Tab-separated table of C-alpha atoms in Angstrom:
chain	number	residue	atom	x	y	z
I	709	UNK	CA	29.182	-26.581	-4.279
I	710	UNK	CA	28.643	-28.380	-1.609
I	711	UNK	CA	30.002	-27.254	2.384
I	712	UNK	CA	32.692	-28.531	4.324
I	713	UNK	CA	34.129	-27.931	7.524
I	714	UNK	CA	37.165	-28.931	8.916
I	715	UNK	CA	36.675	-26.774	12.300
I	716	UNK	CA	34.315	-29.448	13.628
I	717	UNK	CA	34.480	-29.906	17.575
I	718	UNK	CA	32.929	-32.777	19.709
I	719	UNK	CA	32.331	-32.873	23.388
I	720	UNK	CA	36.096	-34.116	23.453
I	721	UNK	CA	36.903	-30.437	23.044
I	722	UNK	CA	36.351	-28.150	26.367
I	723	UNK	CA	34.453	-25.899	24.270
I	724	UNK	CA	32.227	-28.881	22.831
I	725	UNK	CA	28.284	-29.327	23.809
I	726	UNK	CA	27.695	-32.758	25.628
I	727	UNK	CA	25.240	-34.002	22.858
I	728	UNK	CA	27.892	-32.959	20.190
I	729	UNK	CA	28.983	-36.760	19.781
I	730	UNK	CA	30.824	-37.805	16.992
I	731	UNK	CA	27.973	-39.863	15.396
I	732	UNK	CA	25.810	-36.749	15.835
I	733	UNK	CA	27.722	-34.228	14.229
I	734	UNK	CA	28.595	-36.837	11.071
I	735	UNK	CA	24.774	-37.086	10.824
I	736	UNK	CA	23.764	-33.624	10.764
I	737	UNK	CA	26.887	-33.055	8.489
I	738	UNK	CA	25.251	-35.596	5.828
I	739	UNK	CA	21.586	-34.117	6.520
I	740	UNK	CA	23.092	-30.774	5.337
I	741	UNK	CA	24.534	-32.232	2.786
I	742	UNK	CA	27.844	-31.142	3.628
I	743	UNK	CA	30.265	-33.412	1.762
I	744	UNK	CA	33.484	-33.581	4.015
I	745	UNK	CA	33.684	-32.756	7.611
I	746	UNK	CA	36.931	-32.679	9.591
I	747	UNK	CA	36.885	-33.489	13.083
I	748	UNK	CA	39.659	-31.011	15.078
I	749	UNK	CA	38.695	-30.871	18.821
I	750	UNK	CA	41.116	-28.711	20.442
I	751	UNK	CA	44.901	-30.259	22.224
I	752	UNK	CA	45.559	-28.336	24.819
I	753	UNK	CA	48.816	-29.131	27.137
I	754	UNK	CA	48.830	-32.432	28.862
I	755	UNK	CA	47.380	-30.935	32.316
I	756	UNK	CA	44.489	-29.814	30.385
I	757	UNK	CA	43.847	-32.436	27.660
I	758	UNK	CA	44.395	-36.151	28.681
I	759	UNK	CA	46.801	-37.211	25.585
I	760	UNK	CA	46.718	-40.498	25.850
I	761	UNK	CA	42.817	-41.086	26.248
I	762	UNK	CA	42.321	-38.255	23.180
I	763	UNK	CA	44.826	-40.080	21.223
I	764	UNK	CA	42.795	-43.214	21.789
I	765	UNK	CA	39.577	-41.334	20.524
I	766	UNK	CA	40.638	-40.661	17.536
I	767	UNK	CA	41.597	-43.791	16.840
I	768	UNK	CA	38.079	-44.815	17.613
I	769	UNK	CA	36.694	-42.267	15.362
I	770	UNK	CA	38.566	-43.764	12.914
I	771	UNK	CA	37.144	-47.442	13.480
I	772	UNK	CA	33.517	-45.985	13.553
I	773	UNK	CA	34.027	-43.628	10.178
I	774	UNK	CA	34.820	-46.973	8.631
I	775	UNK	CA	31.080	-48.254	9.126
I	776	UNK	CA	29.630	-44.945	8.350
I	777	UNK	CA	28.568	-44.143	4.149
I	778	UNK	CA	30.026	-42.714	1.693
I	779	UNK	CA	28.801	-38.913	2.514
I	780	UNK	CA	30.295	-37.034	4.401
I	781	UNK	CA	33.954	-37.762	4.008
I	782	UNK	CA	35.345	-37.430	7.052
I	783	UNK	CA	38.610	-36.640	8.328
I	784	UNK	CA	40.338	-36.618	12.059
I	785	UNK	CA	42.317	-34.023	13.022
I	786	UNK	CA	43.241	-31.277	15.528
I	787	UNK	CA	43.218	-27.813	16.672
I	788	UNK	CA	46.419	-27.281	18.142
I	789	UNK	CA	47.563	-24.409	20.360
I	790	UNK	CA	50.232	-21.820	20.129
I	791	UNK	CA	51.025	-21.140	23.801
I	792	UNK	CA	53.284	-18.106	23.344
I	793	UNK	CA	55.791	-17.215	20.816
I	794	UNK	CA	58.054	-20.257	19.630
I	795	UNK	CA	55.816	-22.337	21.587
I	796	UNK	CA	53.390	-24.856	20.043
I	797	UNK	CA	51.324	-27.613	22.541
I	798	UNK	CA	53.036	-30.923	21.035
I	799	UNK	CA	52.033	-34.576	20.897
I	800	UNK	CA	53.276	-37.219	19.306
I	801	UNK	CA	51.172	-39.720	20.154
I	802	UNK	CA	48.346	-37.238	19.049
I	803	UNK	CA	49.999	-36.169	15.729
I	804	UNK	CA	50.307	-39.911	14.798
I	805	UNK	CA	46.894	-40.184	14.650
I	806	UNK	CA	45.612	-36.647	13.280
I	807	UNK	CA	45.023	-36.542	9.295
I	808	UNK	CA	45.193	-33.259	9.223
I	809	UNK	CA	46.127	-30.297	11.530
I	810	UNK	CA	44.478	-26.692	12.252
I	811	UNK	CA	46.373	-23.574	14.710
I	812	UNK	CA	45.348	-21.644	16.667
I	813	UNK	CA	47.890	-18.888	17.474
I	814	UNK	CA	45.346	-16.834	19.851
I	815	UNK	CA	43.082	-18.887	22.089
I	816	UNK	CA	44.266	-15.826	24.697
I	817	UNK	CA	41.222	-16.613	26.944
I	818	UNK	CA	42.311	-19.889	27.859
I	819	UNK	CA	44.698	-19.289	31.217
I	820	UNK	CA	47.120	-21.360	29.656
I	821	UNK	CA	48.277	-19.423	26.526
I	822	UNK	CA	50.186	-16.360	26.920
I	823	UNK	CA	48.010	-13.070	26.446
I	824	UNK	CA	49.462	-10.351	25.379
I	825	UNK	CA	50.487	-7.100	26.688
I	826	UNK	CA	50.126	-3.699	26.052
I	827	UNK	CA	48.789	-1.095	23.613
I	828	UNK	CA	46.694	-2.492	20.332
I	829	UNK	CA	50.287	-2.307	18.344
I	830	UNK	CA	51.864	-4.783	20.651
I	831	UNK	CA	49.238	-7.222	20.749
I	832	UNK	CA	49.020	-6.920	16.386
I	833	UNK	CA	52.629	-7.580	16.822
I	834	UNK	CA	52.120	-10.533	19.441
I	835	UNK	CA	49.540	-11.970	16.879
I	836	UNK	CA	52.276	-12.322	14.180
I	837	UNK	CA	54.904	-13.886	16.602
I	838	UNK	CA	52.498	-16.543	17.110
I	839	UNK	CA	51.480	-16.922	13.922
I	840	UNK	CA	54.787	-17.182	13.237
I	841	UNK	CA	55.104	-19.920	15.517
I	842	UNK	CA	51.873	-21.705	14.207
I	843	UNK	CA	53.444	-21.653	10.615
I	844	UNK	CA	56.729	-22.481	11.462
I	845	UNK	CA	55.306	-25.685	13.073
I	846	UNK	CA	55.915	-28.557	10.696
I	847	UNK	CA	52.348	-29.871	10.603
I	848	UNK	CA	50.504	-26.888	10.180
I	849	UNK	CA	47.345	-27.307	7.055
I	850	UNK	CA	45.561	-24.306	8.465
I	851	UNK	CA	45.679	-21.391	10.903
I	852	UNK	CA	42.413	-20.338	12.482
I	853	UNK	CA	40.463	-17.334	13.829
I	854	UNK	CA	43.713	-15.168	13.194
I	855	UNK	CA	43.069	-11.965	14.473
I	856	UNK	CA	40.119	-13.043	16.764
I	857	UNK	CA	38.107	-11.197	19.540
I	858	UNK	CA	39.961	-12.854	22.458
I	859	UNK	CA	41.625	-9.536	23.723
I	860	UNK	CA	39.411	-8.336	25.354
I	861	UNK	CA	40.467	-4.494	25.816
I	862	UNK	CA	39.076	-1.171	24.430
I	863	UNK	CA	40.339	-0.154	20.698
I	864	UNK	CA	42.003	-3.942	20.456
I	865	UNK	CA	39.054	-5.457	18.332
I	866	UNK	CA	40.049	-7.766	15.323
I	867	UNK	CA	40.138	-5.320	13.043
I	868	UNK	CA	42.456	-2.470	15.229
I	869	UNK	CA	44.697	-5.362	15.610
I	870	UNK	CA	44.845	-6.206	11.438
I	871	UNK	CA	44.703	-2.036	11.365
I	872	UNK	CA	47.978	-1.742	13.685
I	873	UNK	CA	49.627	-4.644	12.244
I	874	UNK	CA	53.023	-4.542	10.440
I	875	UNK	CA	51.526	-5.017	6.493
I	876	UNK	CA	55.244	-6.459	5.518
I	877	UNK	CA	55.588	-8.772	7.584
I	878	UNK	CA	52.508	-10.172	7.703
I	879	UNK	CA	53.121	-10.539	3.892
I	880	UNK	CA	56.137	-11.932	4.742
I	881	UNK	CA	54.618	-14.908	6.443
I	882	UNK	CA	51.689	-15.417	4.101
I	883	UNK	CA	54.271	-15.529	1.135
């Protein structure tokens, strides 16, 4: 079968490489014969990410997909982060325009999402609060990187947090 990504960022994202433009990343999608990439640069809060000028983006990668071929599909979207428990970055004028829409509940080495505390346990347990949060929110397709290397502490790798992590309830919230 063929790939596809929908964890595709442009130099809209922070994290994004300056030659990563739109048009770029579409053609190297359709020279690896992906067939579907999905855009999802990352919304931060409003000091971070301009709302207004990424919702406008979008809408122009909409207008440009439109003269592009058949292969790739592509889809707009977002990566959208959960800035502590209960808390999810929210735009509306951002969500009108997104297709589809990815989570991140752990981006902790970003100052503006709440890292967590405390011995491996706590932060497993700080993991599924925001997860929590992430699926609770009502536009939530995907949840990314759960469990990810952003803690950056001894004996809290990825898999100590999974490894300390209450099995039931993360069951729970899968179910």
């Amino acid at each position: 079968a063929p790939p596809v990504s929908y964890h595709t960022h442009t130099e809209l994202s922070h994290c994004g490489q300056p030659d990563m433009i739109f048009e770029a990343a579409v053609a190297v999608a359709a020279e690896e014969r992906y067939s579907t990439v999905g855009f999802s640069d990352h919304i931060h809060p409003p000091q971070i990410t301009d709302q207004p000028a990424h919702a406008a983006r979008l809408r122009q990668y909409k207008r440009r997909r439109q003269d592009m071929g058949p292969t790739p599909e592509v889809f707009i979207g977002g990566e959208f982060d959960v800035l502590a428990p209960g808390l999810m970055v929210e735009s509306e004028e951002i969500v009108a325009e997104c297709e589809y829409f990815i989570v991140a509940p752990n981006h902790y080495h970003v100052h503006w999402v709440q890292t967590p505390e405390g011995d491996v346990a706590s932060v497993a347990a700080h993991e599924l609060d925001t997860m929590e949060t992430a699926i609770n929110w009502t536009h939530t397709d995907v949840i990314v990187h759960p469990f990810a290397d952003y803690v950056k502490r001894p004996g809290c790798t990825p898999n100590d947090q999974y490894r300390s992590c209450d099995k039931s309830r993360l069951r729970e919230l899968l179910c």
